[in-house]
Amino acid sequence: DVQLVESGGGSVQVGGSLRLSCVASGETIGRYCMGWFRQIPDKEREGVAAIDMFGSVYADSVKGRFAISRDDAENTLHLQMYSLLPEDTAMYFCAAGGRKYWGPGTQVTVS
């Protein structure tokens, strides 16, 4: 099994930037499809971005502003976020194997 821990969240102003990281341990993430999800209270957890051997995909709401990447040497997944909006405020979760494995999340607040 793979264990995931997110970091890099925080409070930023509208238009600001953050880079989220997801450090994996237990096994390499190279064999997994990896993704970022986000959730606010009383809402469904929604997919933000995903990356696999074929490339990456993004939710329409973040396309052009967010970039997902994988650092195989560090066994780490990243989400670079630019031009942040209040509606980006959420708990952000890292996932492996589709939705099989989850990190505990990191909070992003934009105001």
CSV table of C-alpha atoms in Angstrom, one decimal:
chain,number,residue,atom,x,y,z
A,1,ASP,CA,0.0,0.0,0.0
A,2,VAL,CA,1.0,3.6,-0.6
A,3,GLN,CA,0.7,6.3,2.1
A,4,LEU,CA,0.1,9.9,1.0
A,5,VAL,CA,0.7,13.2,2.9
A,6,GLU,CA,-0.2,16.6,1.4
A,7,SER,CA,1.4,19.9,2.3
A,8,GLY,CA,1.6,23.5,0.9
A,9,GLY,CA,-1.8,24.7,1.8
A,10,GLY,CA,-2.5,28.0,3.5
A,11,SER,CA,-4.3,31.4,3.2
A,12,VAL,CA,-3.6,33.6,0.2
A,13,GLN,CA,-5.1,36.7,-1.4
A,14,VAL,CA,-7.2,36.5,-4.5
A,15,GLY,CA,-4.9,36.3,-7.5
A,16,GLY,CA,-2.2,34.6,-5.5
A,17,SER,CA,-0.4,31.4,-6.0
A,18,LEU,CA,0.3,28.2,-4.0
A,19,ARG,CA,2.1,24.9,-4.7
A,20,LEU,CA,0.7,21.8,-3.1
A,21,SER,CA,2.8,18.7,-2.7
A,22,CYS,CA,1.9,15.1,-2.0
A,23,VAL,CA,4.7,12.9,-0.7
A,24,ALA,CA,4.2,9.2,-1.1
A,25,SER,CA,5.8,6.4,0.9
A,26,GLY,CA,5.5,2.7,1.1
A,27,GLU,CA,5.9,2.2,-2.7
A,28,THR,CA,6.6,4.2,-5.8
A,29,ILE,CA,3.8,6.2,-7.3
A,30,GLY,CA,5.1,5.4,-10.8
A,31,ARG,CA,2.6,2.6,-11.2
A,32,TYR,CA,-0.4,4.7,-10.2
A,33,CYS,CA,-2.7,7.2,-11.8
A,34,MET,CA,-2.4,10.2,-9.5
A,35,GLY,CA,-4.8,13.0,-8.8
A,36,TRP,CA,-5.9,16.0,-6.8
A,37,PHE,CA,-9.4,16.5,-5.5
A,38,ARG,CA,-11.0,19.2,-3.4
A,39,GLN,CA,-14.0,19.4,-1.0
A,40,ILE,CA,-15.9,22.0,0.9
A,41,PRO,CA,-18.5,21.2,3.7
A,42,ASP,CA,-21.7,19.7,2.5
A,43,LYS,CA,-20.4,19.3,-1.1
A,44,GLU,CA,-19.2,16.4,-3.1
A,45,ARG,CA,-15.5,15.8,-3.4
A,46,GLU,CA,-14.6,16.9,-6.9
A,47,GLY,CA,-11.8,16.0,-9.1
A,48,VAL,CA,-9.4,18.9,-9.9
A,49,ALA,CA,-6.6,17.3,-11.9
A,50,ALA,CA,-5.1,13.9,-12.7
A,51,ILE,CA,-2.0,12.5,-14.3
A,52,ASP,CA,-1.0,9.1,-15.7
A,53,MET,CA,1.3,7.7,-18.4
A,54,PHE,CA,-0.8,9.3,-21.1
A,55,GLY,CA,-0.9,12.8,-19.8
A,56,SER,CA,-2.9,15.1,-17.6
A,57,VAL,CA,-6.5,16.3,-17.4
A,58,TYR,CA,-8.2,19.2,-15.5
A,59,ALA,CA,-11.6,20.3,-14.3
A,60,ASP,CA,-12.9,23.1,-16.5
A,61,SER,CA,-13.0,25.4,-13.4
A,62,VAL,CA,-9.2,25.2,-13.0
A,63,LYS,CA,-8.0,24.7,-16.6
A,64,GLY,CA,-5.3,27.2,-17.5
A,65,ARG,CA,-4.7,28.2,-13.9
A,66,PHE,CA,-3.6,24.9,-12.3
A,67,ALA,CA,-0.8,22.5,-13.3
A,68,ILE,CA,-0.3,18.9,-12.1
A,69,SER,CA,3.1,17.3,-12.2
A,70,ARG,CA,4.9,14.3,-10.9
A,71,ASP,CA,8.5,14.1,-9.6
A,72,ASP,CA,9.5,10.5,-9.8
A,73,ALA,CA,12.9,11.1,-8.1
A,74,GLU,CA,11.2,12.5,-5.1
A,75,ASN,CA,8.2,10.2,-5.3
A,76,THR,CA,6.0,13.3,-5.0
A,77,LEU,CA,3.0,14.8,-6.8
A,78,HIS,CA,2.5,18.6,-7.1
A,79,LEU,CA,-0.2,20.9,-7.9
A,80,GLN,CA,0.9,24.4,-8.9
A,81,MET,CA,-2.0,26.9,-8.6
A,82,TYR,CA,-2.0,30.4,-10.1
A,83,SER,CA,-4.6,33.2,-10.1
A,84,LEU,CA,-6.5,31.8,-7.2
A,85,LEU,CA,-10.1,32.6,-6.7
A,86,PRO,CA,-12.4,32.5,-3.6
A,87,GLU,CA,-14.2,29.5,-5.1
A,88,ASP,CA,-10.9,27.6,-5.0
A,89,THR,CA,-11.2,27.6,-1.2
A,90,ALA,CA,-11.4,23.9,-0.1
A,91,MET,CA,-9.6,21.0,1.5
A,92,TYR,CA,-7.4,19.6,-1.2
A,93,PHE,CA,-6.7,15.8,-1.2
A,94,CYS,CA,-4.1,13.8,-3.0
A,95,ALA,CA,-5.2,10.4,-4.4
A,96,ALA,CA,-3.5,7.4,-5.9
A,97,GLY,CA,-4.9,4.6,-8.0
A,98,GLY,CA,-7.9,6.7,-9.0
A,99,ARG,CA,-9.7,7.0,-5.7
A,100,LYS,CA,-8.2,4.0,-4.0
A,101,TYR,CA,-5.7,5.7,-1.7
A,102,TRP,CA,-6.1,9.2,-0.1
A,103,GLY,CA,-4.0,11.6,1.9
A,104,PRO,CA,-5.5,13.5,4.9
A,105,GLY,CA,-5.8,16.7,3.0
A,106,THR,CA,-4.4,20.3,3.2
A,107,GLN,CA,-6.5,23.4,3.5
A,108,VAL,CA,-6.5,26.2,0.9
A,109,THR,CA,-8.2,29.4,1.7
A,110,VAL,CA,-8.5,32.3,-0.8
A,111,SER,CA,-9.9,35.6,0.3
